[in-house]
mmCIF file of C-alpha atoms and ligand atoms in Angstrom:
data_model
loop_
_atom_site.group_PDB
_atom_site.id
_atom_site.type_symbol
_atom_site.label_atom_id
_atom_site.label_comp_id
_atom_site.label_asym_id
_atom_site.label_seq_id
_atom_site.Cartn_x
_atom_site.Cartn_y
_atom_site.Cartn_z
ATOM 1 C CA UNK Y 1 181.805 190.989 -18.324
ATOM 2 C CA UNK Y 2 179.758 188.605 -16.250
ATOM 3 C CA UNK Y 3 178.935 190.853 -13.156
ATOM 4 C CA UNK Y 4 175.422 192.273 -12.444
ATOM 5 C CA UNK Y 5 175.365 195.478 -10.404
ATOM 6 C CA UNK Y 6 172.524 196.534 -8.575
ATOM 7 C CA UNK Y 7 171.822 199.840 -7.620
ATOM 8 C CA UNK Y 8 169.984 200.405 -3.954
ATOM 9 C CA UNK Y 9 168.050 203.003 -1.969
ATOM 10 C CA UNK Y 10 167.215 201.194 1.344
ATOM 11 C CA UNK Y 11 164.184 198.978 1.744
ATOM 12 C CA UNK Y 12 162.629 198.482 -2.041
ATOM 13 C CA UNK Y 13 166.259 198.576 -3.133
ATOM 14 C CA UNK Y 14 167.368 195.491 -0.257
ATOM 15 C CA UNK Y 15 164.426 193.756 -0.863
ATOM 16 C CA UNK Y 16 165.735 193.120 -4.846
ATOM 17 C CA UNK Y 17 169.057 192.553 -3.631
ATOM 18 C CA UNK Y 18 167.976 189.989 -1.323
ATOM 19 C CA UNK Y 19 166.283 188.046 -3.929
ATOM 20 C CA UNK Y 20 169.230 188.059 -6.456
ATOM 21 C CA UNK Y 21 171.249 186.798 -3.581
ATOM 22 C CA UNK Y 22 169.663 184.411 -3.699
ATOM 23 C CA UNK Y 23 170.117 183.721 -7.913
ATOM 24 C CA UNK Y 24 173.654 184.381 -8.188
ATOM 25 C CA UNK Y 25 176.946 183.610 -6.560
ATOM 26 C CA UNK Y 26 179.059 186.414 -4.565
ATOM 27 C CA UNK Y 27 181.284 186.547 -7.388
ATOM 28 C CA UNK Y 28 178.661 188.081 -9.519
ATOM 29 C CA UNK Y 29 176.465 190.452 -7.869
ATOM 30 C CA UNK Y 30 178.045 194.079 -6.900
ATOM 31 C CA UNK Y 31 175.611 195.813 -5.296
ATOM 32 C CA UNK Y 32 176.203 199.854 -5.024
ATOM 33 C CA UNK Y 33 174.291 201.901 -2.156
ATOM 34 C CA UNK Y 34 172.793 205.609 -1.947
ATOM 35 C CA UNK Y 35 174.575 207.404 0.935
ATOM 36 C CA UNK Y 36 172.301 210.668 0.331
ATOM 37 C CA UNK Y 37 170.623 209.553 3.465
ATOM 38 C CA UNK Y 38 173.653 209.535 5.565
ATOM 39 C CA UNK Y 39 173.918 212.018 8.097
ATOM 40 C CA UNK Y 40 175.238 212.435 11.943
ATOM 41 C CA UNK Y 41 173.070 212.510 15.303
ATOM 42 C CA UNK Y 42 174.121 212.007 18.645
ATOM 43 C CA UNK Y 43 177.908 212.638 17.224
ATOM 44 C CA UNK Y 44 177.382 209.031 15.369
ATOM 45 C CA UNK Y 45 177.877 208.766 11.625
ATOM 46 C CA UNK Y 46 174.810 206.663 10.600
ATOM 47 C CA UNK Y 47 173.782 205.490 6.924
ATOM 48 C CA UNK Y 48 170.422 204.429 6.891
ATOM 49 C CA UNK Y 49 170.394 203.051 3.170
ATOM 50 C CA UNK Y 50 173.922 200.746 3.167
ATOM 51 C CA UNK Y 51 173.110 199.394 6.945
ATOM 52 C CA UNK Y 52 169.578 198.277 5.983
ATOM 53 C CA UNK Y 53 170.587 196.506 2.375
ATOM 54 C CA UNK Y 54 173.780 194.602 4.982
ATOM 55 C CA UNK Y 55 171.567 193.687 7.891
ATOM 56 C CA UNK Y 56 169.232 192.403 5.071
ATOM 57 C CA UNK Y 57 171.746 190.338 3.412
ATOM 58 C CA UNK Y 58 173.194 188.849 6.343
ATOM 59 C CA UNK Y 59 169.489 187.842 7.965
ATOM 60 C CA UNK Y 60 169.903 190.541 10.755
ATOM 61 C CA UNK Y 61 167.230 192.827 9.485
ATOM 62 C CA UNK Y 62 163.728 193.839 10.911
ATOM 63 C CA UNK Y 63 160.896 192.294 8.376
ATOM 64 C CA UNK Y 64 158.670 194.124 9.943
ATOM 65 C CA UNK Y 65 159.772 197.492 9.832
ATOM 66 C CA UNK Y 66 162.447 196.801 6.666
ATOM 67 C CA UNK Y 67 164.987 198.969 8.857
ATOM 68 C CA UNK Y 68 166.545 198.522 12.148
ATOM 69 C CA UNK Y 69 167.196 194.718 13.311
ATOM 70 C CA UNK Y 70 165.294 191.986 14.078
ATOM 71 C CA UNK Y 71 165.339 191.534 17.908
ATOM 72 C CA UNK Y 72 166.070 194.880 18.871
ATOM 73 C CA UNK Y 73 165.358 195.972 22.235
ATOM 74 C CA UNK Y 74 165.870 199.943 23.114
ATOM 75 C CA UNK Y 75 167.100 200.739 26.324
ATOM 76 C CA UNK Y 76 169.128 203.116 25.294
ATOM 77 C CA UNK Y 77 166.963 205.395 23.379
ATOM 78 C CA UNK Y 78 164.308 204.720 26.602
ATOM 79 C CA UNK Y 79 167.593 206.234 28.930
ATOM 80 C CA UNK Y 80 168.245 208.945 26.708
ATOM 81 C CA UNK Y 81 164.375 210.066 26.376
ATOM 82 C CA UNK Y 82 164.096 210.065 30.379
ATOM 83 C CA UNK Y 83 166.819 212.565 30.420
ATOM 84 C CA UNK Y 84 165.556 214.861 27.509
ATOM 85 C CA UNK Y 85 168.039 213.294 24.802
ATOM 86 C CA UNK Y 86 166.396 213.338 21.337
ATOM 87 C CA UNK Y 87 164.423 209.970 20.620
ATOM 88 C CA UNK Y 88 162.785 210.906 16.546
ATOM 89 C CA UNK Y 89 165.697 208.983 15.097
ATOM 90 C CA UNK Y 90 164.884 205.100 16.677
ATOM 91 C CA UNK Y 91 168.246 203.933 17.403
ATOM 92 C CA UNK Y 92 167.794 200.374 18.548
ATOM 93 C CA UNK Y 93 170.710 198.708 21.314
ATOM 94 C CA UNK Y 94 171.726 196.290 18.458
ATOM 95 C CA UNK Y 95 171.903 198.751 15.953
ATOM 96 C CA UNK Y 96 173.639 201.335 17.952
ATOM 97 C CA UNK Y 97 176.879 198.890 18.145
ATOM 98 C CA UNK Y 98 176.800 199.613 14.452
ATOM 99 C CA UNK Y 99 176.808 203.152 14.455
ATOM 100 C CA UNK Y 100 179.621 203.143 17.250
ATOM 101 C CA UNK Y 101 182.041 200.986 15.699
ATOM 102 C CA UNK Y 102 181.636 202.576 12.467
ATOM 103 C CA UNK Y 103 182.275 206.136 13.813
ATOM 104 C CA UNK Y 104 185.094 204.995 15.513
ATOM 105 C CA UNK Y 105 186.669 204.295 12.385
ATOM 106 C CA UNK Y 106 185.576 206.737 10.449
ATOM 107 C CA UNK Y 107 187.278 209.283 12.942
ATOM 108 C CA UNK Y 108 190.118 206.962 12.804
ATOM 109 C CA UNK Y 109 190.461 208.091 9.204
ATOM 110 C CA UNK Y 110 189.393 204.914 7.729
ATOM 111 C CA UNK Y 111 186.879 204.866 4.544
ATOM 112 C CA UNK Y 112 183.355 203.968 4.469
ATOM 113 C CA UNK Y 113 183.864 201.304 2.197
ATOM 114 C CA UNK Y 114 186.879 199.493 3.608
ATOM 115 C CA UNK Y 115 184.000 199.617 7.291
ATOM 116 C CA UNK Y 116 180.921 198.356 4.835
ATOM 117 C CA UNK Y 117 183.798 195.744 3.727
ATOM 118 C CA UNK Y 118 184.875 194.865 7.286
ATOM 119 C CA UNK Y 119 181.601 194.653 8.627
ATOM 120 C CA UNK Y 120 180.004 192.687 6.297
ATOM 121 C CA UNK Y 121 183.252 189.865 6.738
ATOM 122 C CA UNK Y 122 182.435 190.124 10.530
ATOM 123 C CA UNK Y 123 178.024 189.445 9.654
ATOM 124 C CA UNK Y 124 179.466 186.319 7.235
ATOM 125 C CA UNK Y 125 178.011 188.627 4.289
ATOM 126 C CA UNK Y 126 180.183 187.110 1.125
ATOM 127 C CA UNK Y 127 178.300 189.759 -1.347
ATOM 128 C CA UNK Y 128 180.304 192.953 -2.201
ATOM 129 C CA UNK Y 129 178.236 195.952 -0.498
ATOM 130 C CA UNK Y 130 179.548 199.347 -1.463
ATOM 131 C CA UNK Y 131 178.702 202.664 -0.520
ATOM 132 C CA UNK Y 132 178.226 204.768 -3.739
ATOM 133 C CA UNK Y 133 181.354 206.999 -2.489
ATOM 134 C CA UNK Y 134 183.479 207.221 0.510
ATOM 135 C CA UNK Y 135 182.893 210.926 0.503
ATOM 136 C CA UNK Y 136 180.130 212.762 2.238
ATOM 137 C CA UNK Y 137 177.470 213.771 -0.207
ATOM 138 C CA UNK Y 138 174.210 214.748 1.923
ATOM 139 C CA UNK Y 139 170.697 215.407 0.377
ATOM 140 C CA UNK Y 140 168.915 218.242 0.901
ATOM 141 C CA UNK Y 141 165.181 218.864 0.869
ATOM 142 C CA UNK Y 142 163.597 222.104 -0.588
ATOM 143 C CA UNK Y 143 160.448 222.397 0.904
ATOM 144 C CA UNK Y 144 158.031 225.416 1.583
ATOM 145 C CA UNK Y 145 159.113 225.867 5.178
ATOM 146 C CA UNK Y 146 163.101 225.830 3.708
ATOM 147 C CA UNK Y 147 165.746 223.605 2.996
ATOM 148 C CA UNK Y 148 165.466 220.639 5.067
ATOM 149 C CA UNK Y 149 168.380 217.834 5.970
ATOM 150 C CA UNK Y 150 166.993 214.683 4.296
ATOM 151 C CA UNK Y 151 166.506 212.763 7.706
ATOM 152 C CA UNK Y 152 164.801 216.037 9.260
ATOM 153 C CA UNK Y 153 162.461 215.614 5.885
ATOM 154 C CA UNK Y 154 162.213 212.326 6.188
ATOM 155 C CA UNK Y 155 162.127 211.309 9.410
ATOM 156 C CA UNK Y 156 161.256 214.171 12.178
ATOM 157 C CA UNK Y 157 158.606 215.913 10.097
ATOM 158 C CA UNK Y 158 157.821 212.311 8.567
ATOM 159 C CA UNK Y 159 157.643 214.042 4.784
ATOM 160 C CA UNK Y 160 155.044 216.232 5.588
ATOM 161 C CA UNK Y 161 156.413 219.716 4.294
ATOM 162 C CA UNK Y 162 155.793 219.819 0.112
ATOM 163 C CA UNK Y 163 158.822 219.447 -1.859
ATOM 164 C CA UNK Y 164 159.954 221.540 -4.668
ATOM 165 C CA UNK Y 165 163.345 220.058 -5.187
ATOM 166 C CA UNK Y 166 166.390 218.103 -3.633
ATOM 167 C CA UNK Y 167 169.722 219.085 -3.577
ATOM 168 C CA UNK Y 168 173.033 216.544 -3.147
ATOM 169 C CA UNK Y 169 175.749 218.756 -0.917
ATOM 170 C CA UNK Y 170 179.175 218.211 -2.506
ATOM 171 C CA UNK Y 171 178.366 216.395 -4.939
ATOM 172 C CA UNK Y 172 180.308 217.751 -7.836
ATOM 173 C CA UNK Y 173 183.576 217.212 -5.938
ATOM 174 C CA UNK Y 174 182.670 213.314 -4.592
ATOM 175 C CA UNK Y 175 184.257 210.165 -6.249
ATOM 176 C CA UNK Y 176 182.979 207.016 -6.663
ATOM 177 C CA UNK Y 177 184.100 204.444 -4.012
ATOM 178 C CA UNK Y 178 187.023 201.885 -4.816
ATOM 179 C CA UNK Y 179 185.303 199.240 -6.844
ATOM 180 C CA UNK Y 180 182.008 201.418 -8.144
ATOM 181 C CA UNK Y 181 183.278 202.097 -11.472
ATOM 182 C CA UNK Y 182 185.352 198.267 -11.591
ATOM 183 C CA UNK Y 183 182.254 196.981 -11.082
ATOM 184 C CA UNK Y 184 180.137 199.051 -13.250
ATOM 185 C CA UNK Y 185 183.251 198.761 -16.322
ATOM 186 C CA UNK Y 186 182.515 194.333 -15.702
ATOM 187 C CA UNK Y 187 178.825 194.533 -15.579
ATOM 188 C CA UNK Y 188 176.878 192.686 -18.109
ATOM 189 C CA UNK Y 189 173.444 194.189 -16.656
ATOM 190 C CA UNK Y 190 173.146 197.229 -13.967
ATOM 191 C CA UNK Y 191 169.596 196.476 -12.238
ATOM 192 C CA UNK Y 192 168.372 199.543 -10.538
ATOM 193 C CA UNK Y 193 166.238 198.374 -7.750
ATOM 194 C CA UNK Y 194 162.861 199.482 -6.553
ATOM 195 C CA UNK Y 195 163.851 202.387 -4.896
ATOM 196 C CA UNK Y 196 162.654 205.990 -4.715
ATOM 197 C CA UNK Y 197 164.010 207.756 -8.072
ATOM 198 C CA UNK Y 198 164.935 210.956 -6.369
ATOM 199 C CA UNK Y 199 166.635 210.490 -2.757
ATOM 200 C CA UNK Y 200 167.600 206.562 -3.226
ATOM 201 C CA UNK Y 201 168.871 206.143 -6.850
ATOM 202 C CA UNK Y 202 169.270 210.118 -7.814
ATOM 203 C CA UNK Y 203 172.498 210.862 -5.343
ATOM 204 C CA UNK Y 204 174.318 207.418 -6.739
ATOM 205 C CA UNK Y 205 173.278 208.674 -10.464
ATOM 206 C CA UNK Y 206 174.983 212.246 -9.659
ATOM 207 C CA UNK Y 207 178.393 211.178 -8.542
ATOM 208 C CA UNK Y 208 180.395 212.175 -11.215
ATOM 209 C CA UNK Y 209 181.320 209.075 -13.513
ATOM 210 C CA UNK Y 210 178.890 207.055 -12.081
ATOM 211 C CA UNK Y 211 176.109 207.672 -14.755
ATOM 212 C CA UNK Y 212 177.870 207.503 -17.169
ATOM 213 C CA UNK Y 213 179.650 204.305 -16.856
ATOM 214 C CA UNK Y 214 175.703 202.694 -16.126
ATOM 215 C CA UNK Y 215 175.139 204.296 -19.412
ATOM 216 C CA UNK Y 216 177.861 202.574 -21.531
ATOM 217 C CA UNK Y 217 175.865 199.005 -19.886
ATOM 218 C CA UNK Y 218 172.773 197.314 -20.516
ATOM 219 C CA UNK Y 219 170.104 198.781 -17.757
ATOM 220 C CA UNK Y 220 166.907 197.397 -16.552
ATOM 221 C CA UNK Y 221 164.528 199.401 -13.581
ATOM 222 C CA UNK Y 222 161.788 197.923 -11.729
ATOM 223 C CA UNK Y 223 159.412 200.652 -10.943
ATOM 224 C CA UNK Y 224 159.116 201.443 -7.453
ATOM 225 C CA UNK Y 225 155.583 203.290 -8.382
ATOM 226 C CA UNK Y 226 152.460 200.327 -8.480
ATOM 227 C CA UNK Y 227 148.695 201.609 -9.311
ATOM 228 C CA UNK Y 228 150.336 204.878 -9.041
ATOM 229 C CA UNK Y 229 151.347 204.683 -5.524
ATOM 230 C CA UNK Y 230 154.434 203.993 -3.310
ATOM 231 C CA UNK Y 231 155.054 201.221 -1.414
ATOM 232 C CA UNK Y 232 156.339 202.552 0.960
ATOM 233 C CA UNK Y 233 157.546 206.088 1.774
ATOM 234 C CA UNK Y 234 157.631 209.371 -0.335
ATOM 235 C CA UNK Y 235 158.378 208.945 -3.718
ATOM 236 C CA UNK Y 236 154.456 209.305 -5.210
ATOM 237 C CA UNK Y 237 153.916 212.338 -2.691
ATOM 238 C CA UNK Y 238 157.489 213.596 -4.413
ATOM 239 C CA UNK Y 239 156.330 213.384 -8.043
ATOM 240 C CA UNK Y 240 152.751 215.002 -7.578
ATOM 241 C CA UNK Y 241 154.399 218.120 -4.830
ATOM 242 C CA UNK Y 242 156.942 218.275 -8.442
ATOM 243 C CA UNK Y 243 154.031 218.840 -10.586
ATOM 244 C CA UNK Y 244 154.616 215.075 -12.191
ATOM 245 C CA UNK Y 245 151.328 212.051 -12.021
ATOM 246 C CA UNK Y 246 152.942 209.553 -10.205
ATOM 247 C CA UNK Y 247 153.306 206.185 -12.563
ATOM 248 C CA UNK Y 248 155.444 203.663 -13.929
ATOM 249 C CA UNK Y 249 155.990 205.640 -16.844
ATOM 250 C CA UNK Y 250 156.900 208.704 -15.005
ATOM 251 C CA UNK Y 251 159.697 207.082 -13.609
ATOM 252 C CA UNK Y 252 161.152 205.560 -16.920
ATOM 253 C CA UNK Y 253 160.808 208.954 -17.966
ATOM 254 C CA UNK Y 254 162.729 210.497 -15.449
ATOM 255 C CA UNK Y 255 165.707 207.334 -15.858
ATOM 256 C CA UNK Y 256 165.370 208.545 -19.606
ATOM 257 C CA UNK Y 257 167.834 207.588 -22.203
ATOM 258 C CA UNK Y 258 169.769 205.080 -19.277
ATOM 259 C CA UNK Y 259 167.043 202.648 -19.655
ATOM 260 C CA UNK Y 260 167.318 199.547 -21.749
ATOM 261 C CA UNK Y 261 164.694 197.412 -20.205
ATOM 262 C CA UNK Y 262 161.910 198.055 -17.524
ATOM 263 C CA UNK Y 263 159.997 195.868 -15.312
ATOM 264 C CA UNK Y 264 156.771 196.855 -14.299
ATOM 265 C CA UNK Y 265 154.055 195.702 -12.524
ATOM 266 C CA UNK Y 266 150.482 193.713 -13.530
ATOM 267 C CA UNK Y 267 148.435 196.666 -12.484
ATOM 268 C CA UNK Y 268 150.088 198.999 -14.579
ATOM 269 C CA UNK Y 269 149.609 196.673 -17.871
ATOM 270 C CA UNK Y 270 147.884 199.997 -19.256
ATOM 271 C CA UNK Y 271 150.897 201.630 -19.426
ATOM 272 C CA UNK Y 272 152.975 198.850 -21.502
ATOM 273 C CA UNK Y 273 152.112 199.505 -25.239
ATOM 274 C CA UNK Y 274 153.570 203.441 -24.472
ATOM 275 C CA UNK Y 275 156.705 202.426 -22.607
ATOM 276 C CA UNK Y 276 157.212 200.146 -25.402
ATOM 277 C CA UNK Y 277 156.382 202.907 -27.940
ATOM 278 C CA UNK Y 278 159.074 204.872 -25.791
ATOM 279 C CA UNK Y 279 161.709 202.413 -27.139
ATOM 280 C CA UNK Y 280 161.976 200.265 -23.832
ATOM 281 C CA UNK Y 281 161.774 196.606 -23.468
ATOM 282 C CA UNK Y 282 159.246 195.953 -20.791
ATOM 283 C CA UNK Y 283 158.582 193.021 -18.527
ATOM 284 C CA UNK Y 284 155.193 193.011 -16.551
ATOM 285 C CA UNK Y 285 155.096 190.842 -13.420
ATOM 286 C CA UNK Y 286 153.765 190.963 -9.730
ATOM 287 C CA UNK Y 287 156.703 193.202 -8.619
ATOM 288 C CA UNK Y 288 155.212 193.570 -4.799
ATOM 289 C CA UNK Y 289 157.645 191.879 -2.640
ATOM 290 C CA UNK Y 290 155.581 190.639 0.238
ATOM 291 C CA UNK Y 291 157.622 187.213 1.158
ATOM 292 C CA UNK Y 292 160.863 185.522 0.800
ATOM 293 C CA UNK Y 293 159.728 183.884 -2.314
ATOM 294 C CA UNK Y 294 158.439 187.471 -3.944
ATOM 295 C CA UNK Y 295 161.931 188.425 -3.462
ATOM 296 C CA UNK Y 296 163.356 185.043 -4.757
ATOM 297 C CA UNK Y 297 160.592 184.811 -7.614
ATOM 298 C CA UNK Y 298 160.957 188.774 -8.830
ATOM 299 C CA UNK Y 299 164.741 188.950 -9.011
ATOM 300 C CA UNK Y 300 164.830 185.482 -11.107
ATOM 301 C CA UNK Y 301 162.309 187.265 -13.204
ATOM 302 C CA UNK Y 302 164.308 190.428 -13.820
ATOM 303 C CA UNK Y 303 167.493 188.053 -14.367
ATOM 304 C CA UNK Y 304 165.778 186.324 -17.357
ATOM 305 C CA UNK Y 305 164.372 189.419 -18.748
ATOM 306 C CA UNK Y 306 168.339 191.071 -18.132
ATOM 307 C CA UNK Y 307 169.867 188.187 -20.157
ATOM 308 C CA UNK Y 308 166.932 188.264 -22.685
ATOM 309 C CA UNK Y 309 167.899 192.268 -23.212
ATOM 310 C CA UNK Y 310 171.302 191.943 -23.256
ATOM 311 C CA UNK Y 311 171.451 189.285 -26.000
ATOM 312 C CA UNK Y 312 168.734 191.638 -28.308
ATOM 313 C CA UNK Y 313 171.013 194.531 -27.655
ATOM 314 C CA UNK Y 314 174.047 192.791 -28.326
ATOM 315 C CA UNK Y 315 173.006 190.679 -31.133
HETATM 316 P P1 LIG P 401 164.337 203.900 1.541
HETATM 317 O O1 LIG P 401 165.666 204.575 1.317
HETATM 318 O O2 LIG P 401 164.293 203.043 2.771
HETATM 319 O O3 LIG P 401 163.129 204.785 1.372
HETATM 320 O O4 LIG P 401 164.244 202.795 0.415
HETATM 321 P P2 LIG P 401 164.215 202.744 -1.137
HETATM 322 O O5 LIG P 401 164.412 204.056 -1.788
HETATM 323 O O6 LIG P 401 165.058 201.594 -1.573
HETATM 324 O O7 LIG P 401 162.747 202.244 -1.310
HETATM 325 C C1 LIG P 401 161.620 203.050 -1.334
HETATM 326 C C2 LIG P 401 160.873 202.753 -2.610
HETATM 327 O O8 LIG P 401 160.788 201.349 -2.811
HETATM 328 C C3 LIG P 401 159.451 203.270 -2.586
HETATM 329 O O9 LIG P 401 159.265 204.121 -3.675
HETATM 330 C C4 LIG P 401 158.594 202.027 -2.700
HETATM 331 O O10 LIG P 401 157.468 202.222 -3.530
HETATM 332 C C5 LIG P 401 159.517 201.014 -3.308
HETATM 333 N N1 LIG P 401 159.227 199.652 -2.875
HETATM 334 C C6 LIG P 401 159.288 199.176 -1.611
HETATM 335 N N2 LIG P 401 158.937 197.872 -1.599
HETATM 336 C C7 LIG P 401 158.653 197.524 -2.894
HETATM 337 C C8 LIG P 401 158.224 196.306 -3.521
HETATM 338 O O11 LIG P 401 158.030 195.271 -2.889
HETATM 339 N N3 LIG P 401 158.044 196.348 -4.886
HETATM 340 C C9 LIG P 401 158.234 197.484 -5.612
HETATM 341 N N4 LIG P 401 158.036 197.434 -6.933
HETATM 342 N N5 LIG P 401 158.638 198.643 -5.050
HETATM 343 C C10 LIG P 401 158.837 198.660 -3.703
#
């Protein structure tokens, strides 16, 4: 019982992973990804969450943007723009390869997580990367123009029509990837990673098993929300279109009963003395990952505060 799973969205959620990369060998970190995001365009399969959280760990990705690759150039998406192709989905030359090789497989009949597997060999990744499921489980948006494909949400009409719900297609019939519930049966701490409660962490959480094999483990969040806002992306618009303030404690609330620790951020100090009221352990640190070190720094942090947890809870 020595591994530590971590469960990812994309950026937030490869940022974490990154930095406990860093703390712990290949033998020990697991780290499952959402593939709500997933979808097909162009007739290529692309997954947005489990290709950012690889390129990260094997130094490809963009810093800049936190998807795509570093050093991209995009002649292709410039050739199919001139002849009225569609360009919203930035699909960069290097990146493209990706989404080639892996549909090529796919069709082939080959899972998901034997390609993540494959792929990450072939980038000299030595950390296990594994899609939540090999089976399709996309996320739907309701919003007040309709139900919306996540990427058409999230992407083409950048987030702007207000949520009332989400929606994971096929979920009740999906099963965990090989290794997701080996993994989660030999953890002694699940970490789920700063990503956005609802489209990143939500999906992996509804796969039946899933939650409840984190739920048998020792669990410790890091809040994606800070002052009350995002990061990065949706999930604060999310909670206030849902009727819910955006905060730390909002999202503990919404992990519930799952939670054994949570780490939270200085800003949010306020909101300690409740959490801990709530029956939570709670860690407050700079949680912002800006740098290499923040990344390095923060996942050491949550390690120590894991261990800390474990030992009460198993005392
Ligand atoms: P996506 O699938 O690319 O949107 O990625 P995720 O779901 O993994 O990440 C989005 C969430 O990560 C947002 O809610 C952000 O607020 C959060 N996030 C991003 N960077 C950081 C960070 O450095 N620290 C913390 N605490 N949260 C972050």
């Amino acid at each position: 019982m020595d591994k530590i799973v971590a469960l990812a969205g994309g950026v937030g959620g490869a940022k974490l992973v990154h930095g406990l990369s860093q703390c712990l060998t290949p033998e020990q970190l697991v780290t499952i990804v959402n593939i709500g995001d997933d979808f097909n365009h162009l007739g290529l399969r692309i997954c947005p969450d489990l290709d950012t959280v690889c390129y990260t760990l094997a130094g490809k990705a963009n810093l800049a943007t936190g998807w795509g690759r570093a050093g991209e150039t995009w002649n292709a998406l410039e050739s199919l723009g001139e002849i009225g192709g569609p360009t919203w989905f930035r699909l960069g030359d290097l990146d493209l390869g990706t989404h080639l090789e892996r549909t090529r497989r796919l069709r082939s009949g080959e899972p998901l997580s034997k390609i993540t597997k494959d792929f990450c060999c072939s980038w000299e990744v030595e950390f296990t990367v594994l899609p939540a499921s090999d089976d399709n489980v996309p996320t739907w948006v309701y919003t007040e123009e309709g139900e919306l494909p996540f990427q058409e949400y999230f992407v083409h009409r950048q987030c702007l029509p207000k949520v009332s719900g989400f929606r994971f297609a096929d979920v009740e019939a999906a099963k965990p990837a090989p290794g997701v519930l080996e993994a989660l049966g030999d953890a002694r701490l699940v970490i789920i990673c700063p990503s956005n409660p609802w489209v990143s962490i939500g999906p992996i959480l509804e796969i039946p098993g899933i939650q409840e094999a984190v739920a048998c483990r020792t669990v410790i969040a890091v809040s994606p929300i800070i002052g009350g806002e995002a990061v990065k992306g949706p999930a604060a618009k999310m909670y206030k279109e849902l009727g819910i303030q955006p905060s730390a404690q909002a999202v503990a609330q919404q992990y519930g009963s799952l939670l054994t620790g949570y780490v939270i951020d200085l800003v949010d100090k306020g909101q300690e003395e409740a959490l801990r009221h709530a029956g939570l352990e709670v860690l407050t640190v700079d949680t912002l990952m800006k740098t290499n070190a923040d990344r390095h720094r923060l996942a050491k942090q949550v390690l120590d505060f894991g261990e800390q947890v474990f030992d009460r809870k198993n005392k």
